[in-house]
Amino acid sequence: MDLPAEEEQPLYSQRPEWADVVPLEQYESVAPLAPIFYTDEYRDATNYFRGIVKSDEMSPRVLELTENIIRQNPGHYSAWQYRYKTLMALKSPLDDELQLMDELAIKHLKTYQVWHHRRLLVQQTRNPGPELEFIANSLQVDTKNYHTWSYRQWILAYFNDDALWSHELDFVEKMLESDVRNNSAWHHRFFVVFQSGVRNGDEDRDAVVRRELAFVKERIAIAPNNASAWNYLRGVLDHAKMPYCELQAFVLPYSLPQPPLDTPPEVVDLESPLPSKDAQLPCVAAVEFMADIHEAAGGGDLVKATELWKSLANEHDTIRKRYWEFRIAESLKTKSAGDG
Amino acid sequence: MSSSLLVPQHVAYIAALGDSKHELSYHLSAHLRMNAVYWGLTALLIMGHGDALDRDEMIDFVMSCWDEEAGAFSAHPDHDAHLLSTLSAIQILLMQDALNRVDVDRVVKFILSLQQPSGVFAGDAFGETDTRFSYCAVNALSLLGKLDELDVEKTVAYIRRCRNFDGGFGHVAGAESHASQVFVCVAALAILDRLDEVDQPTLCWWLSERQLPNGGLNGRPEKLEDVCYSFWVLSALAILNKLAWIDSSKLEAFILSAQDTESGGIADRPGDMPDVFHTIFGLAGLSLLGYPALVDLDPVYCMPASIIENLGLRKGWKALQRRTS
């Protein structure tokens, strides 16, 4: 049995209810570098869009038309702009609009306008809770989408409601459980913990720092070769103005080629979780970290730092050989300055 | 696969971009058309073939995008004025030696009107804000010789708020560090002589960490390599005089392997379809790496270095020395 053919929408030029609008063609005399060609559908829709813009019409059929254009071309920012103006003029139910946007966002996650339009809508609806849920769902589809994470940060900061903030650490933890190397999630955690003010319950900043160090150390133990986690660790230490040498006991095992042999498995040092059995060692970031510790100590330790940098340049991170050689050269400068 | 730069193919590819009448994707990207013309022209100039596209037709196209109401340029004749297209228009006219066609006072007014109380710039009246737009504003004003009309402190203060714990910059305050945002923030700061706002050791390390074992660069940790980062990352490093920290022969090999040997043009990575965006940024990367027979590029403005020098706008950046073969 044949299925009925999909119903095609007639062009606007063929619809009697649009007969009163004067469609305007694309500007004709443009250079060959920008020739005019449209599919009939897109040409027709944008011709009618130009027509209603010229007459300043803001009506329900304009919503239909702009939706049509946006579906064909989410990058058409003038259509978005005009749609928003029309929604405001008509006092349209914005929750319905958000639902429509939910559908479009999944298809066009990498388009700025999709997120910016939501931002404008939510500033009107003043209902951020469902937005966080929507964001979480869309992050299941594209876990590192830059716009999505940025939009989440905007919602949190704009509404600044403790109840909304309170779920974020759990949210980040879940995202990192799926992918401990998700840089966006790590960045978001830093934003929530250290860059968005102090909320109730987090007034003891030392406790917060200890909690975060424990968190990142655990994750490094699970998967040591994870630049995001090491960047986070450094970020926390820098923020708390803690010297890197305080982490020496934790970092050392990660900078060695083999896991320590003599550790009884039942002893778990919470302060210094060890690398998991299948970790690839030595971990480049750990070697770098140890070198930084030795460099900061100065004096005789500079030799140890140089040895570590040489191992990176020649063996463990050869693609950045020039960088490691730079570090060696710089420390020699410091040394000779100190010796003078 | 090719291990050398296929200049004639790329010139032909760009020259033919206007012939894509059969491609739906061509008109769906109308909102990028002005940018695309800038990318195409700059790519041709880097290869020393600036005359492959008709100068008068290009100038006519740019002027057809003048939005008389807004006093600025749109991306395409029927679109609204935008900061991105206004910058590209200015750059195109400058490269075509036709900057006198610009109504400078109106454009400056348009640009300045987009600065928000926080110091960031919006792209247009729609209100999307992004440090990309701060860069467009600073770049355009400097090319027009009107930087003294900018509230520099306010502009820099916002960029400072976009600096993250890893030394990088995001698109708005609080956003994750991303190589393209690092470029626009560092380049804007360079134009404003405010590179003191950059945590150079941390950022340069973060930038060199973008290089993956296959030689390509990514935009943030644990993401895929993409040819366009050959420009975003490299230009930031060039501006901060640390270009040597990238393994240049591996990166060159990566860029060259992303060329489309049949149609010309460069793709985001080997095997994918080419486009003019990745073509310009692959070429820009190669120029900064000293690839033979390419024209010097100014990484701050992403335009031929000689043009920027003649305007007295050259900053203290360093590219790799051009090889003779």
Short mmCIF file of N, CA and C in Angstrom, two decimals, chain B residues 59-164:
data_model
loop_
_atom_site.label_atom_id
_atom_site.label_comp_id
_atom_site.label_asym_id
_atom_site.label_seq_id
_atom_site.Cartn_x
_atom_site.Cartn_y
_atom_site.Cartn_z
N ILE B 59 34.07 45.94 -4.89
CA ILE B 59 33.74 47.20 -4.23
C ILE B 59 32.25 47.50 -4.36
N ASP B 60 31.70 47.24 -5.53
CA ASP B 60 30.26 47.45 -5.73
C ASP B 60 29.46 46.58 -4.76
N PHE B 61 29.89 45.34 -4.61
CA PHE B 61 29.15 44.47 -3.68
C PHE B 61 29.20 45.04 -2.26
N VAL B 62 30.40 45.43 -1.83
CA VAL B 62 30.53 45.97 -0.47
C VAL B 62 29.60 47.18 -0.29
N MET B 63 29.63 48.08 -1.26
CA MET B 63 28.82 49.29 -1.12
C MET B 63 27.32 48.98 -1.21
N SER B 64 26.97 47.88 -1.89
CA SER B 64 25.55 47.51 -1.96
C SER B 64 25.05 47.01 -0.61
N CYS B 65 25.97 46.74 0.31
CA CYS B 65 25.60 46.28 1.64
C CYS B 65 25.57 47.43 2.65
N TRP B 66 25.70 48.62 2.17
CA TRP B 66 25.62 49.77 3.08
C TRP B 66 24.18 49.93 3.56
N ASP B 67 24.01 49.93 4.87
CA ASP B 67 22.69 50.10 5.49
C ASP B 67 22.56 51.58 5.84
N GLU B 68 21.87 52.31 4.99
CA GLU B 68 21.79 53.77 5.13
C GLU B 68 21.15 54.19 6.46
N GLU B 69 20.21 53.37 6.92
CA GLU B 69 19.53 53.72 8.17
C GLU B 69 20.47 53.61 9.36
N ALA B 70 21.24 52.52 9.39
CA ALA B 70 22.11 52.27 10.54
C ALA B 70 23.44 53.01 10.43
N GLY B 71 23.86 53.28 9.19
CA GLY B 71 25.17 53.92 9.02
C GLY B 71 26.30 52.94 9.17
N ALA B 72 26.11 51.74 8.61
CA ALA B 72 27.13 50.69 8.70
C ALA B 72 26.86 49.66 7.61
N PHE B 73 27.65 48.58 7.62
CA PHE B 73 27.51 47.57 6.57
C PHE B 73 26.84 46.31 7.08
N SER B 74 26.01 45.73 6.23
CA SER B 74 25.40 44.44 6.55
C SER B 74 26.16 43.35 5.80
N ALA B 75 25.76 42.11 6.05
CA ALA B 75 26.46 40.99 5.43
C ALA B 75 26.04 40.77 3.97
N HIS B 76 24.87 41.29 3.65
CA HIS B 76 24.25 40.99 2.35
C HIS B 76 23.22 42.08 2.12
N PRO B 77 22.96 42.43 0.87
CA PRO B 77 22.11 43.60 0.62
C PRO B 77 20.80 43.72 1.39
N ASP B 78 20.13 42.66 1.69
CA ASP B 78 18.84 42.86 2.37
C ASP B 78 18.91 42.62 3.87
N HIS B 79 20.11 42.50 4.40
CA HIS B 79 20.24 42.22 5.83
C HIS B 79 20.53 43.47 6.64
N ASP B 80 20.41 43.36 7.96
CA ASP B 80 20.66 44.51 8.83
C ASP B 80 22.15 44.68 9.09
N ALA B 81 22.53 45.91 9.37
CA ALA B 81 23.93 46.21 9.66
C ALA B 81 24.41 45.42 10.87
N HIS B 82 25.66 45.01 10.83
CA HIS B 82 26.24 44.22 11.91
C HIS B 82 27.72 44.58 12.04
N LEU B 83 28.24 44.43 13.24
CA LEU B 83 29.64 44.78 13.48
C LEU B 83 30.59 43.86 12.72
N LEU B 84 30.25 42.58 12.63
CA LEU B 84 31.12 41.63 11.93
C LEU B 84 31.26 42.02 10.47
N SER B 85 30.13 42.34 9.83
CA SER B 85 30.20 42.68 8.41
C SER B 85 30.78 44.07 8.21
N THR B 86 30.58 44.95 9.18
CA THR B 86 31.16 46.29 9.06
C THR B 86 32.68 46.21 9.08
N LEU B 87 33.23 45.40 9.99
CA LEU B 87 34.69 45.23 10.01
C LEU B 87 35.18 44.63 8.70
N SER B 88 34.53 43.56 8.25
CA SER B 88 34.96 42.92 7.00
C SER B 88 34.91 43.89 5.83
N ALA B 89 33.86 44.71 5.78
CA ALA B 89 33.73 45.70 4.69
C ALA B 89 34.91 46.67 4.71
N ILE B 90 35.24 47.17 5.89
CA ILE B 90 36.36 48.10 6.03
C ILE B 90 37.66 47.43 5.59
N GLN B 91 37.85 46.18 6.03
CA GLN B 91 39.07 45.46 5.66
C GLN B 91 39.15 45.24 4.16
N ILE B 92 38.03 44.87 3.54
CA ILE B 92 38.02 44.65 2.09
C ILE B 92 38.37 45.95 1.36
N LEU B 93 37.71 47.03 1.74
CA LEU B 93 37.94 48.30 1.05
C LEU B 93 39.39 48.75 1.22
N LEU B 94 39.93 48.52 2.41
CA LEU B 94 41.33 48.88 2.65
C LEU B 94 42.24 48.07 1.74
N MET B 95 42.00 46.75 1.67
CA MET B 95 42.84 45.89 0.84
C MET B 95 42.67 46.21 -0.64
N GLN B 96 41.52 46.79 -1.01
CA GLN B 96 41.28 47.18 -2.40
C GLN B 96 41.60 48.65 -2.62
N ASP B 97 42.22 49.26 -1.62
CA ASP B 97 42.61 50.67 -1.73
C ASP B 97 41.41 51.54 -2.09
N ALA B 98 40.32 51.34 -1.36
CA ALA B 98 39.10 52.11 -1.62
C ALA B 98 38.45 52.54 -0.31
N LEU B 99 39.25 52.75 0.70
CA LEU B 99 38.69 53.09 2.01
C LEU B 99 37.97 54.44 1.98
N ASN B 100 38.29 55.26 0.98
CA ASN B 100 37.63 56.56 0.88
C ASN B 100 36.12 56.43 0.60
N ARG B 101 35.67 55.22 0.30
CA ARG B 101 34.23 55.02 0.04
C ARG B 101 33.43 54.96 1.35
N VAL B 102 34.14 54.86 2.47
CA VAL B 102 33.44 54.69 3.75
C VAL B 102 33.06 56.04 4.36
N ASP B 103 31.82 56.13 4.83
CA ASP B 103 31.39 57.31 5.60
C ASP B 103 31.89 57.09 7.03
N VAL B 104 33.09 57.54 7.27
CA VAL B 104 33.76 57.22 8.53
C VAL B 104 32.97 57.66 9.75
N ASP B 105 32.48 58.89 9.72
CA ASP B 105 31.79 59.41 10.91
C ASP B 105 30.58 58.56 11.27
N ARG B 106 29.82 58.15 10.29
CA ARG B 106 28.62 57.35 10.57
C ARG B 106 28.99 55.97 11.09
N VAL B 107 30.02 55.39 10.48
CA VAL B 107 30.44 54.06 10.92
C VAL B 107 30.96 54.11 12.36
N VAL B 108 31.74 55.13 12.66
CA VAL B 108 32.26 55.27 14.03
C VAL B 108 31.11 55.39 15.02
N LYS B 109 30.12 56.18 14.64
CA LYS B 109 28.94 56.35 15.50
C LYS B 109 28.26 55.00 15.73
N PHE B 110 28.09 54.23 14.67
CA PHE B 110 27.46 52.91 14.77
C PHE B 110 28.24 52.02 15.72
N ILE B 111 29.56 51.98 15.53
CA ILE B 111 30.40 51.11 16.35
C ILE B 111 30.28 51.49 17.82
N LEU B 112 30.48 52.77 18.10
CA LEU B 112 30.47 53.21 19.50
C LEU B 112 29.11 52.99 20.15
N SER B 113 28.05 53.07 19.36
CA SER B 113 26.70 52.90 19.92
C SER B 113 26.47 51.48 20.41
N LEU B 114 27.33 50.56 19.98
CA LEU B 114 27.13 49.15 20.36
C LEU B 114 27.83 48.77 21.66
N GLN B 115 28.59 49.72 22.25
CA GLN B 115 29.24 49.37 23.50
C GLN B 115 28.23 49.37 24.63
N GLN B 116 28.25 48.31 25.44
CA GLN B 116 27.31 48.16 26.54
C GLN B 116 27.89 48.77 27.81
N PRO B 117 27.05 49.01 28.81
CA PRO B 117 27.55 49.56 30.07
C PRO B 117 28.68 48.74 30.68
N SER B 118 28.66 47.42 30.46
CA SER B 118 29.71 46.57 31.04
C SER B 118 31.04 46.72 30.32
N GLY B 119 31.00 47.35 29.14
CA GLY B 119 32.24 47.50 28.38
C GLY B 119 32.33 46.58 27.19
N VAL B 120 31.51 45.51 27.17
CA VAL B 120 31.52 44.60 26.02
C VAL B 120 30.77 45.26 24.87
N PHE B 121 30.95 44.74 23.66
CA PHE B 121 30.21 45.26 22.52
C PHE B 121 29.14 44.27 22.09
N ALA B 122 28.01 44.80 21.67
CA ALA B 122 27.00 43.97 21.02
C ALA B 122 27.34 43.92 19.54
N GLY B 123 26.81 42.93 18.84
CA GLY B 123 27.09 42.82 17.41
C GLY B 123 26.16 43.68 16.57
N ASP B 124 24.98 43.88 17.13
CA ASP B 124 23.97 44.68 16.42
C ASP B 124 22.87 45.02 17.41
N ALA B 125 21.83 45.63 16.91
CA ALA B 125 20.74 46.06 17.78
C ALA B 125 20.05 44.88 18.47
N PHE B 126 20.21 43.70 17.96
CA PHE B 126 19.60 42.50 18.54
C PHE B 126 20.17 42.22 19.92
N GLY B 127 21.42 42.65 20.13
CA GLY B 127 21.95 42.62 21.49
C GLY B 127 22.87 41.48 21.87
N GLU B 128 23.19 40.56 20.94
CA GLU B 128 24.13 39.49 21.31
C GLU B 128 25.47 40.12 21.63
N THR B 129 26.04 39.77 22.80
CA THR B 129 27.33 40.33 23.19
C THR B 129 28.39 39.25 23.18
N ASP B 130 29.61 39.63 22.89
CA ASP B 130 30.67 38.65 22.71
C ASP B 130 31.97 39.42 22.56
N THR B 131 33.07 38.86 23.11
CA THR B 131 34.35 39.56 22.96
C THR B 131 34.79 39.62 21.49
N ARG B 132 34.23 38.75 20.65
CA ARG B 132 34.50 38.89 19.21
C ARG B 132 34.13 40.30 18.75
N PHE B 133 33.02 40.80 19.29
CA PHE B 133 32.54 42.11 18.85
C PHE B 133 33.41 43.22 19.42
N SER B 134 33.97 42.99 20.61
CA SER B 134 34.93 43.96 21.15
C SER B 134 36.11 44.09 20.20
N TYR B 135 36.59 42.93 19.72
CA TYR B 135 37.70 42.94 18.77
C TYR B 135 37.32 43.65 17.47
N CYS B 136 36.13 43.35 16.95
CA CYS B 136 35.68 44.00 15.70
C CYS B 136 35.67 45.52 15.88
N ALA B 137 35.16 45.97 17.02
CA ALA B 137 35.08 47.41 17.27
C ALA B 137 36.47 48.03 17.33
N VAL B 138 37.34 47.43 18.12
CA VAL B 138 38.69 47.97 18.29
C VAL B 138 39.45 47.94 16.96
N ASN B 139 39.38 46.83 16.26
CA ASN B 139 40.05 46.68 14.97
C ASN B 139 39.54 47.73 13.98
N ALA B 140 38.21 47.82 13.83
CA ALA B 140 37.64 48.75 12.86
C ALA B 140 38.01 50.20 13.18
N LEU B 141 37.87 50.57 14.44
CA LEU B 141 38.20 51.95 14.83
C LEU B 141 39.67 52.25 14.54
N SER B 142 40.54 51.27 14.79
CA SER B 142 41.96 51.54 14.56
C SER B 142 42.26 51.66 13.07
N LEU B 143 41.61 50.84 12.24
CA LEU B 143 41.83 50.95 10.79
C LEU B 143 41.31 52.28 10.25
N LEU B 144 40.26 52.79 10.89
CA LEU B 144 39.70 54.08 10.46
C LEU B 144 40.43 55.26 11.08
N GLY B 145 41.42 54.97 11.94
CA GLY B 145 42.16 56.03 12.60
C GLY B 145 41.36 56.76 13.65
N LYS B 146 40.39 56.05 14.25
CA LYS B 146 39.51 56.71 15.23
C LYS B 146 39.54 56.03 16.60
N LEU B 147 40.66 55.43 16.92
CA LEU B 147 40.74 54.72 18.19
C LEU B 147 40.63 55.68 19.38
N ASP B 148 40.97 56.94 19.16
CA ASP B 148 40.92 57.89 20.27
C ASP B 148 39.49 58.18 20.71
N GLU B 149 38.51 57.73 19.94
CA GLU B 149 37.12 57.96 20.35
C GLU B 149 36.59 56.84 21.24
N LEU B 150 37.42 55.82 21.44
CA LEU B 150 36.98 54.67 22.22
C LEU B 150 37.29 54.86 23.70
N ASP B 151 36.39 54.42 24.55
CA ASP B 151 36.66 54.38 25.99
C ASP B 151 37.50 53.12 26.24
N VAL B 152 38.82 53.31 26.19
CA VAL B 152 39.73 52.17 26.24
C VAL B 152 39.63 51.43 27.57
N GLU B 153 39.62 52.18 28.65
CA GLU B 153 39.60 51.56 29.98
C GLU B 153 38.38 50.67 30.16
N LYS B 154 37.26 51.17 29.70
CA LYS B 154 36.01 50.41 29.81
C LYS B 154 36.08 49.13 28.97
N THR B 155 36.65 49.27 27.78
CA THR B 155 36.77 48.12 26.87
C THR B 155 37.69 47.07 27.48
N VAL B 156 38.83 47.52 28.00
CA VAL B 156 39.82 46.60 28.57
C VAL B 156 39.27 45.95 29.84
N ALA B 157 38.54 46.72 30.63
CA ALA B 157 38.00 46.19 31.89
C ALA B 157 37.12 44.96 31.63
N TYR B 158 36.33 45.00 30.57
CA TYR B 158 35.48 43.85 30.29
C TYR B 158 36.31 42.64 29.84
N ILE B 159 37.30 42.90 28.99
CA ILE B 159 38.15 41.80 28.53
C ILE B 159 38.84 41.15 29.73
N ARG B 160 39.24 41.97 30.68
CA ARG B 160 39.88 41.46 31.88
C ARG B 160 38.95 40.50 32.61
N ARG B 161 37.68 40.82 32.64
CA ARG B 161 36.70 39.95 33.32
C ARG B 161 36.52 38.62 32.59
N CYS B 162 36.95 38.58 31.34
CA CYS B 162 36.80 37.34 30.56
C CYS B 162 38.02 36.44 30.70
N ARG B 163 39.00 36.89 31.46
CA ARG B 163 40.22 36.10 31.63
C ARG B 163 39.94 35.02 32.67
N ASN B 164 40.27 33.79 32.32
CA ASN B 164 39.97 32.65 33.19
C ASN B 164 41.18 32.15 33.95
#
